[in-house]
mmCIF file of C-alpha atoms and ligand atoms in Angstrom:
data_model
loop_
_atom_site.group_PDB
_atom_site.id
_atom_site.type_symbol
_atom_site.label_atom_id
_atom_site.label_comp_id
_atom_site.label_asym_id
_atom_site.label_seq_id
_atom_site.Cartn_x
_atom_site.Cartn_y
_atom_site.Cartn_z
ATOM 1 C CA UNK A 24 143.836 116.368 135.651
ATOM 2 C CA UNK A 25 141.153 114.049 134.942
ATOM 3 C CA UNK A 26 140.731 113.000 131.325
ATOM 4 C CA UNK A 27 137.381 111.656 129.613
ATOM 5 C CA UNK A 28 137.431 109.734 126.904
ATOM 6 C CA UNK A 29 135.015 109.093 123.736
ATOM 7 C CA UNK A 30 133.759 105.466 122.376
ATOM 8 C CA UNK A 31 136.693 105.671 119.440
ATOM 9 C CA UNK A 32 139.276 106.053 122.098
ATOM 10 C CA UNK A 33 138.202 103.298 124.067
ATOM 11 C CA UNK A 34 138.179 100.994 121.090
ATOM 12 C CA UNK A 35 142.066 102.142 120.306
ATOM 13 C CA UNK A 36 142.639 101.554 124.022
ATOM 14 C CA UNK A 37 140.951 97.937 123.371
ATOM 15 C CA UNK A 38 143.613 97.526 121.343
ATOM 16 C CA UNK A 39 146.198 97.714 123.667
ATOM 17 C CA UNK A 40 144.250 96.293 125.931
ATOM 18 C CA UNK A 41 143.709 93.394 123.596
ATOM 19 C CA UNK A 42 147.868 92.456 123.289
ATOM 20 C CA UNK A 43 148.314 92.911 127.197
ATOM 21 C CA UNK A 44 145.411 90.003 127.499
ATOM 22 C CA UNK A 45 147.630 87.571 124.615
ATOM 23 C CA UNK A 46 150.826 88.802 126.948
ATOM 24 C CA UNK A 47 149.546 87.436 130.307
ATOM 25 C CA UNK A 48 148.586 84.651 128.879
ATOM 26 C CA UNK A 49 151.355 83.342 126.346
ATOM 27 C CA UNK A 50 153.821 84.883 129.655
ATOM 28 C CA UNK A 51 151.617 82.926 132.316
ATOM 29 C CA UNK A 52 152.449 79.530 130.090
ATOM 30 C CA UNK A 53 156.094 80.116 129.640
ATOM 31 C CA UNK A 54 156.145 80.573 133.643
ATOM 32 C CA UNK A 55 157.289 77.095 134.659
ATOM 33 C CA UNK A 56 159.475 75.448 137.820
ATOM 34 C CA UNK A 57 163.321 76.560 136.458
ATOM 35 C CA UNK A 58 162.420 79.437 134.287
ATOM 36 C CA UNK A 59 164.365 82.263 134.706
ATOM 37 C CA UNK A 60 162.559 85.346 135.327
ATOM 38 C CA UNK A 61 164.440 87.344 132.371
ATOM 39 C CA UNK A 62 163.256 84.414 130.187
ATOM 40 C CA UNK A 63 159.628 85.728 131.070
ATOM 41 C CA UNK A 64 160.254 89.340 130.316
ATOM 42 C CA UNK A 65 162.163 88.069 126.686
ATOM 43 C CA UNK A 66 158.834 86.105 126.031
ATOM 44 C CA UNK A 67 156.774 89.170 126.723
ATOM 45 C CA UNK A 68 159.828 91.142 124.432
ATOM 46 C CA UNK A 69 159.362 89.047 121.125
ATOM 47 C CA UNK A 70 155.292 89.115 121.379
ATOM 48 C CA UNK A 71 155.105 93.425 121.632
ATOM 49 C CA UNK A 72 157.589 93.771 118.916
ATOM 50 C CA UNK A 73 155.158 91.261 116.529
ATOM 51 C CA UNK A 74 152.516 93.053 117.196
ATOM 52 C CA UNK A 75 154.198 96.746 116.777
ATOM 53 C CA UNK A 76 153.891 97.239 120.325
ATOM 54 C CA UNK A 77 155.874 98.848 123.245
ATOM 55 C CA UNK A 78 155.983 98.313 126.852
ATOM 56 C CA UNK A 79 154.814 101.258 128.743
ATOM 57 C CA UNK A 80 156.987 99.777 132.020
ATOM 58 C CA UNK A 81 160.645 99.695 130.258
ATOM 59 C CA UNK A 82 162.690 102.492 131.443
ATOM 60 C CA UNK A 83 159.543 103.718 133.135
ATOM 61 C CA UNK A 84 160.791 106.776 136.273
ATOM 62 C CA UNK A 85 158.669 108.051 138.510
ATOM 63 C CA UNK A 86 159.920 110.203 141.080
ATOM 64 C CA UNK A 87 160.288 107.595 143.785
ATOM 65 C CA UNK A 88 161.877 105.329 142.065
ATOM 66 C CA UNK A 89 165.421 104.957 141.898
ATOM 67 C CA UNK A 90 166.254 104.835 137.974
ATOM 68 C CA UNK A 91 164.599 104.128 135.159
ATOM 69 C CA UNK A 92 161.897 100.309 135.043
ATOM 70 C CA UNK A 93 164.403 97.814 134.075
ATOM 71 C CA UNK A 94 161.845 95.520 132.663
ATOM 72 C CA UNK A 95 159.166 94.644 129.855
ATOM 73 C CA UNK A 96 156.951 93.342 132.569
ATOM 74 C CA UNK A 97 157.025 92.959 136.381
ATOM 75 C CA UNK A 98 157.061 89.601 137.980
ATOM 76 C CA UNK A 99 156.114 89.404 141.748
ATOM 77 C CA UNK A 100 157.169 86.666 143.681
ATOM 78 C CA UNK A 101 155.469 85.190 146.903
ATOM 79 C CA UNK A 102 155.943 88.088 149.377
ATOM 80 C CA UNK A 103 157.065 90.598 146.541
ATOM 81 C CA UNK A 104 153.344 92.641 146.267
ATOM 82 C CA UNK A 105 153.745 94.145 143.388
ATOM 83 C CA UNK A 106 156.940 95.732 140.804
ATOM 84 C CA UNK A 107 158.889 92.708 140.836
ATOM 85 C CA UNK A 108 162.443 92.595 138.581
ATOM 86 C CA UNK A 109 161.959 89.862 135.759
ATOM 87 C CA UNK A 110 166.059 89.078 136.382
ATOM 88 C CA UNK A 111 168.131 86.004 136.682
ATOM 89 C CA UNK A 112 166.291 84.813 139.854
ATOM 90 C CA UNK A 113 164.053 81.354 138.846
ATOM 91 C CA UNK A 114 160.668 80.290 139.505
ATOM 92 C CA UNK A 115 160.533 77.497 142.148
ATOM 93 C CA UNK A 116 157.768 75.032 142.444
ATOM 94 C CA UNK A 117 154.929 76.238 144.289
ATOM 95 C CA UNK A 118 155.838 79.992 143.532
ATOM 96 C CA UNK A 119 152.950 82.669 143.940
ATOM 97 C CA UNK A 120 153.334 84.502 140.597
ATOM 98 C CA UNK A 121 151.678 88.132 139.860
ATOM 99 C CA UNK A 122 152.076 88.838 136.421
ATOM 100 C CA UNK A 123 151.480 92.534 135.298
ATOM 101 C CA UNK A 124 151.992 93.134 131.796
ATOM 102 C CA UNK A 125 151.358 96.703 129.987
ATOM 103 C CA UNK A 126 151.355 97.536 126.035
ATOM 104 C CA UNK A 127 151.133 100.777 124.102
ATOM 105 C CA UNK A 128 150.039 101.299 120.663
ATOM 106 C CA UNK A 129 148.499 104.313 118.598
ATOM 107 C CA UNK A 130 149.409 106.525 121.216
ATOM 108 C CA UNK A 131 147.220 104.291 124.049
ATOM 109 C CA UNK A 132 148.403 102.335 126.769
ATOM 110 C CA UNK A 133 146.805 98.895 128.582
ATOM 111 C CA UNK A 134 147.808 97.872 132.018
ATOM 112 C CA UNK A 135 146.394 94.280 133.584
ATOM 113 C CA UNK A 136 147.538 91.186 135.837
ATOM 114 C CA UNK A 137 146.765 87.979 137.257
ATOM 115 C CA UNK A 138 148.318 86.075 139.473
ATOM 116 C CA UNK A 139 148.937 82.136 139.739
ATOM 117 C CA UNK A 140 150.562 79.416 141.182
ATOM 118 C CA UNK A 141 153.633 77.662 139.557
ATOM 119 C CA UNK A 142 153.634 73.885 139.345
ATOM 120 C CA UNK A 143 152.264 72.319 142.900
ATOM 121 C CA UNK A 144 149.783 74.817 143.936
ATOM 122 C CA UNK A 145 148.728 74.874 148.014
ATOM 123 C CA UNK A 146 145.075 75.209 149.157
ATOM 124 C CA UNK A 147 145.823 78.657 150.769
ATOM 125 C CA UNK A 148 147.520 80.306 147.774
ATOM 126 C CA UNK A 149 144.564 79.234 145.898
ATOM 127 C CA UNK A 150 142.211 81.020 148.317
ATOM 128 C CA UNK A 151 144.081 83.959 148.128
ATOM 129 C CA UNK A 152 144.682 84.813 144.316
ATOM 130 C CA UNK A 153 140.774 83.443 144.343
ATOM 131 C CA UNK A 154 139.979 86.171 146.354
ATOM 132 C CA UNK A 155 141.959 89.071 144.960
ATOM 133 C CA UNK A 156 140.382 87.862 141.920
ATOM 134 C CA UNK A 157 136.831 88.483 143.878
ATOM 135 C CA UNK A 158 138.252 92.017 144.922
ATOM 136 C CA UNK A 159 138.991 93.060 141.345
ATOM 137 C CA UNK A 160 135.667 91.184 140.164
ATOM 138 C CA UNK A 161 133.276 93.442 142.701
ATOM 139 C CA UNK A 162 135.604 96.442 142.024
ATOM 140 C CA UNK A 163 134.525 96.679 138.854
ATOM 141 C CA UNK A 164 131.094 96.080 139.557
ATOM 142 C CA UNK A 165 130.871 98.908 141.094
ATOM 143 C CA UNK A 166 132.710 100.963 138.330
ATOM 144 C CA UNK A 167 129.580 102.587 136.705
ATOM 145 C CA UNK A 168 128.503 106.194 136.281
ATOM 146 C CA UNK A 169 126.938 108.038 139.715
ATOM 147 C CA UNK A 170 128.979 105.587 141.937
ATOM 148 C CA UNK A 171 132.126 107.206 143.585
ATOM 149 C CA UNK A 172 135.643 106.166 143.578
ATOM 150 C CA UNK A 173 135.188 104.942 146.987
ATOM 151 C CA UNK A 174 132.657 102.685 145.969
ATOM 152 C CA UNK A 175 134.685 100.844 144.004
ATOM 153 C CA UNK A 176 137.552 101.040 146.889
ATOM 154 C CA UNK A 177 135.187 100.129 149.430
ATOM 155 C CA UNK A 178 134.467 96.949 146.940
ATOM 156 C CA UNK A 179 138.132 96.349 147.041
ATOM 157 C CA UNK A 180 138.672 96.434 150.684
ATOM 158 C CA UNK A 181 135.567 94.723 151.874
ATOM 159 C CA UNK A 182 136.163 91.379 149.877
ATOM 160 C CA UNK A 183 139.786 91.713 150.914
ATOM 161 C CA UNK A 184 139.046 92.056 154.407
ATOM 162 C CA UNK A 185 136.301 89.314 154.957
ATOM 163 C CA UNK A 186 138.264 86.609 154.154
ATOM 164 C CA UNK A 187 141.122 87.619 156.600
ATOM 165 C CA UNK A 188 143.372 89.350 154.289
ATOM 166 C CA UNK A 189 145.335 92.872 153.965
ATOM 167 C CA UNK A 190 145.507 95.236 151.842
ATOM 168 C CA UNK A 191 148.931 96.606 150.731
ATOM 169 C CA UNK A 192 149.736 99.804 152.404
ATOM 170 C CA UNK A 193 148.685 102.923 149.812
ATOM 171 C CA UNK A 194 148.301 100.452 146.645
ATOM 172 C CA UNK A 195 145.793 101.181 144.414
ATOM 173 C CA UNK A 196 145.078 101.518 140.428
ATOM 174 C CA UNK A 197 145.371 104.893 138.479
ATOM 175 C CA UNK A 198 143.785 106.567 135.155
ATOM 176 C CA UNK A 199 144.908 105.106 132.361
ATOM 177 C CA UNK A 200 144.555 106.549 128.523
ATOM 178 C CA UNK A 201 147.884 108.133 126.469
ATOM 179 C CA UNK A 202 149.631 107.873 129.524
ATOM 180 C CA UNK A 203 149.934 104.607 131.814
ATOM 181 C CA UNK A 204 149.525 106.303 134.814
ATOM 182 C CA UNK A 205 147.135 108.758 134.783
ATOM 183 C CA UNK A 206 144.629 110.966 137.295
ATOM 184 C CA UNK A 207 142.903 109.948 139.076
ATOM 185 C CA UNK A 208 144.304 107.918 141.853
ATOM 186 C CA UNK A 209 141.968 104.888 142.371
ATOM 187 C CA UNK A 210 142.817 103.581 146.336
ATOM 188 C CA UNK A 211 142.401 100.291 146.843
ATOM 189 C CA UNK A 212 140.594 101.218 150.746
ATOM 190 C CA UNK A 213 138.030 103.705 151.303
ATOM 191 C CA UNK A 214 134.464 104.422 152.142
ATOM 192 C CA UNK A 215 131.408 104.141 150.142
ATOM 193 C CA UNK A 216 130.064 107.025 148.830
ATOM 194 C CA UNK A 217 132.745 109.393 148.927
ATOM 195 C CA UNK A 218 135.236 110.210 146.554
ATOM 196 C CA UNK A 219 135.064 111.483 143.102
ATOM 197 C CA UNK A 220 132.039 110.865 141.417
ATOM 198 C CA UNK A 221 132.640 108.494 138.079
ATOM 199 C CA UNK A 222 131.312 109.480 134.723
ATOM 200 C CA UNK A 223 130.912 107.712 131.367
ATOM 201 C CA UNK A 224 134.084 108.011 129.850
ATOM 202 C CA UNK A 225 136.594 107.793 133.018
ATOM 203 C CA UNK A 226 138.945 104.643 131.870
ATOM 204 C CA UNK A 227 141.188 103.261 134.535
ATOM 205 C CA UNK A 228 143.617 100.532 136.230
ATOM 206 C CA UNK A 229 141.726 98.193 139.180
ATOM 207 C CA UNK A 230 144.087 96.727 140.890
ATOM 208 C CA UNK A 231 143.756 94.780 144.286
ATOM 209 C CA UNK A 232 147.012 93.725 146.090
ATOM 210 C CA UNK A 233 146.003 91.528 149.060
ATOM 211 C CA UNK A 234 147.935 89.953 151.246
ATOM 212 C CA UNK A 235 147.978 86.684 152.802
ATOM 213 C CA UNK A 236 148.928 87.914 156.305
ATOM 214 C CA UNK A 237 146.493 90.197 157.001
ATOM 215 C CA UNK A 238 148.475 93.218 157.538
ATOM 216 C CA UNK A 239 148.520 96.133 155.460
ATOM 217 C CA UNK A 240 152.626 96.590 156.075
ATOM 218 C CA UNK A 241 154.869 97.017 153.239
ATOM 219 C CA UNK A 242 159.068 97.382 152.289
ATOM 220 C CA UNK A 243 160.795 97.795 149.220
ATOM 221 C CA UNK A 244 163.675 95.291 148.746
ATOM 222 C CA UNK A 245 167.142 96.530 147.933
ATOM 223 C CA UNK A 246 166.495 97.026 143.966
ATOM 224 C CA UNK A 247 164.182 100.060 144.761
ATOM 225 C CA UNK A 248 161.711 98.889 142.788
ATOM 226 C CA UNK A 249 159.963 95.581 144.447
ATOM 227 C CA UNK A 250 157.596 95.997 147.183
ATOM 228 C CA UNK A 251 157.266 93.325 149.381
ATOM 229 C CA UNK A 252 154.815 92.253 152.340
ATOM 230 C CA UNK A 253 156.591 93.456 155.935
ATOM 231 C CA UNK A 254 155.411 90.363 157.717
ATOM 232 C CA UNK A 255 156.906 87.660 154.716
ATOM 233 C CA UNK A 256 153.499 86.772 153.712
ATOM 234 C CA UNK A 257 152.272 85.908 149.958
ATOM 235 C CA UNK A 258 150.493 88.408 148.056
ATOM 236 C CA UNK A 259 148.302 88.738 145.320
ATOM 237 C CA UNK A 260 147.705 91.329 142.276
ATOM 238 C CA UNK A 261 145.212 91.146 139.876
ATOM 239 C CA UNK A 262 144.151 94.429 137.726
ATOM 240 C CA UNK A 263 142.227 95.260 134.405
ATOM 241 C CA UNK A 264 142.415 98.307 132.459
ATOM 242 C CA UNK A 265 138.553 99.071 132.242
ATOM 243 C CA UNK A 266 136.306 102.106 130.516
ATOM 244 C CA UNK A 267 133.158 103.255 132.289
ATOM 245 C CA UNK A 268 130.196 103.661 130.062
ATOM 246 C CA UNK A 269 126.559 104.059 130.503
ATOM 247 C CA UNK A 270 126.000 100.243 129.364
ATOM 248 C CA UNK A 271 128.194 99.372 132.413
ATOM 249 C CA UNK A 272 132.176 98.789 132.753
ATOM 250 C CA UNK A 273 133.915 97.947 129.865
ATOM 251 C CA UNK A 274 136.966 95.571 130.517
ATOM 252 C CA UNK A 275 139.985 97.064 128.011
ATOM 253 C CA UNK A 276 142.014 94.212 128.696
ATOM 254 C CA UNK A 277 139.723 91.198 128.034
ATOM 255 C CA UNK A 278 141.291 88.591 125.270
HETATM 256 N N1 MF3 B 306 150.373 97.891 137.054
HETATM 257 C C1 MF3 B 306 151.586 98.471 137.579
HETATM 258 C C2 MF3 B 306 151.276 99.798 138.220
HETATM 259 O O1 MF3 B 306 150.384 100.457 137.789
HETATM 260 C C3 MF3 B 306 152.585 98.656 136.488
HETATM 261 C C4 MF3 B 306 153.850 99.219 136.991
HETATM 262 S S1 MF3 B 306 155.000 99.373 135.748
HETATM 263 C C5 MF3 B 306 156.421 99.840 136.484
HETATM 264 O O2 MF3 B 306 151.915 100.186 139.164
HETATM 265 F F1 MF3 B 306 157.200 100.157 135.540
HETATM 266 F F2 MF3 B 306 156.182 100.872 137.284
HETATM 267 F F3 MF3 B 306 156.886 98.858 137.220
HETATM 268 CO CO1 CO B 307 148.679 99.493 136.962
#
């Protein structure tokens, strides 16, 4: 079921939205060569309890998965896509790091990442996460009222594919509002034009995951939860939690 929304909801969902933007980015400067990947997740711990918030991803259980989210946050390593553990393993220098960090507060929930490169960063990796960041970018360009859901997958795909890249098998973003995961489903490949039509008031989750490879192929790695790249490859994630309103998208998760 599809859920529209009202201008005071969006602005409580701005404030979720809000404390996921200061938890990438206090996260994203903790995330150094050596760092433990727990250490993240205890970083991203201390800052939701100060500001009275919980993470929507611990203990998180959707049917697929195999038990509950063990995590605040996930952190996605090189060919890990998306869902990555934040456990003992350490970031390495020259790590590909997507970062996805939710909050929820007053009942509403925020969901965004970024991706980035950890200490020496390599020409390629920069092209990538540039580009996924381009993906998310036109997406949500093309997030306004009368445009269709494919639109904004089609937007998604094409910047993805013109630079050589894949798409991760089924990924996509999702509705977003009391729940973190809501309807409707919002692929990240399609075709212009069709698909549900948006309206003022639908909020939800962009989120590209592009790979470096250019295949679309996917596994999950033996913790159930981490889906990698089937050809090794790097990947990249980068997703905002965004409102659609008659004066154009408005990004939930913006500092
Ligand atoms: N942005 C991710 C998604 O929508 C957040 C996943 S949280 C997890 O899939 F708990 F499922 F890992
Ligand atoms: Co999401």
């Amino acid at each position: 079921m599809v859920t529209y929304r009202s201008p005071r909801e969006w602005e409580r969902m701005r404030e979720a939205g809000r404390i996921v933007a200061r938890l990438l980015a206090d996260v994203r400067d903790a995330a150094e060569p050596g760092v433990p990947l727990a250490e993240l997740d205890a970083v991203a711990a201390r800052i939701l309890k100060e500001c009275g918030a919980t993470s929507p991803f611990l203990h998180y259980k959707p049917g697929w998965a195999p038990g509950p989210y063990p995590g605040n946050i996930c952190v996605s390593v090189n060919e890990v896509v998306v869902h990555g553990i934040p456990d003992g393993r350490t970031l390495t220098d020259g790590d590909l790091v997507s970062l996805d960090c939710g909050a929820q507060i007053g009942g509403y929930c925020g969901d965004a990442a970024v991706s980035f490169m950890v200490g020496t960063a390599d020409a390629a990796g920069l092209r990538l996460i540039e580009t996924t960041r381009a993906a998310l970018e036109n997406a949500i360009g093309a997030a306004v009222p009368g445009n269709r859901l494919g639109d904004v997958a089609a937007a998604v795909e094409r910047t993805a594919r013109e630079a050589g890249y894949g798409i991760a098998d089924g990924s996509g973003g999702h509705g977003i509002g009391t729940e973190m995961h809501e309807d409707p489903a919002v692929p990240n490949t399609g075709r212009a034009g069709r698909g549900m039509r948006l309206r003022a008031g639908l909020t939800i989750a962009i989120e590209p995951l592009v790979t470096e490879g250019g295949r679309d192929g996917t596994r999950y790695l033996e913790d159930g939860w981490s889906v990698a790249t089937a050809d090794g490859s790097r990947a990249a994630h980068f997703e905002h939690s965004i409102a659609i309103t008659e004066d154009g998208p408005l990004i939930l998760t913006a500092p």
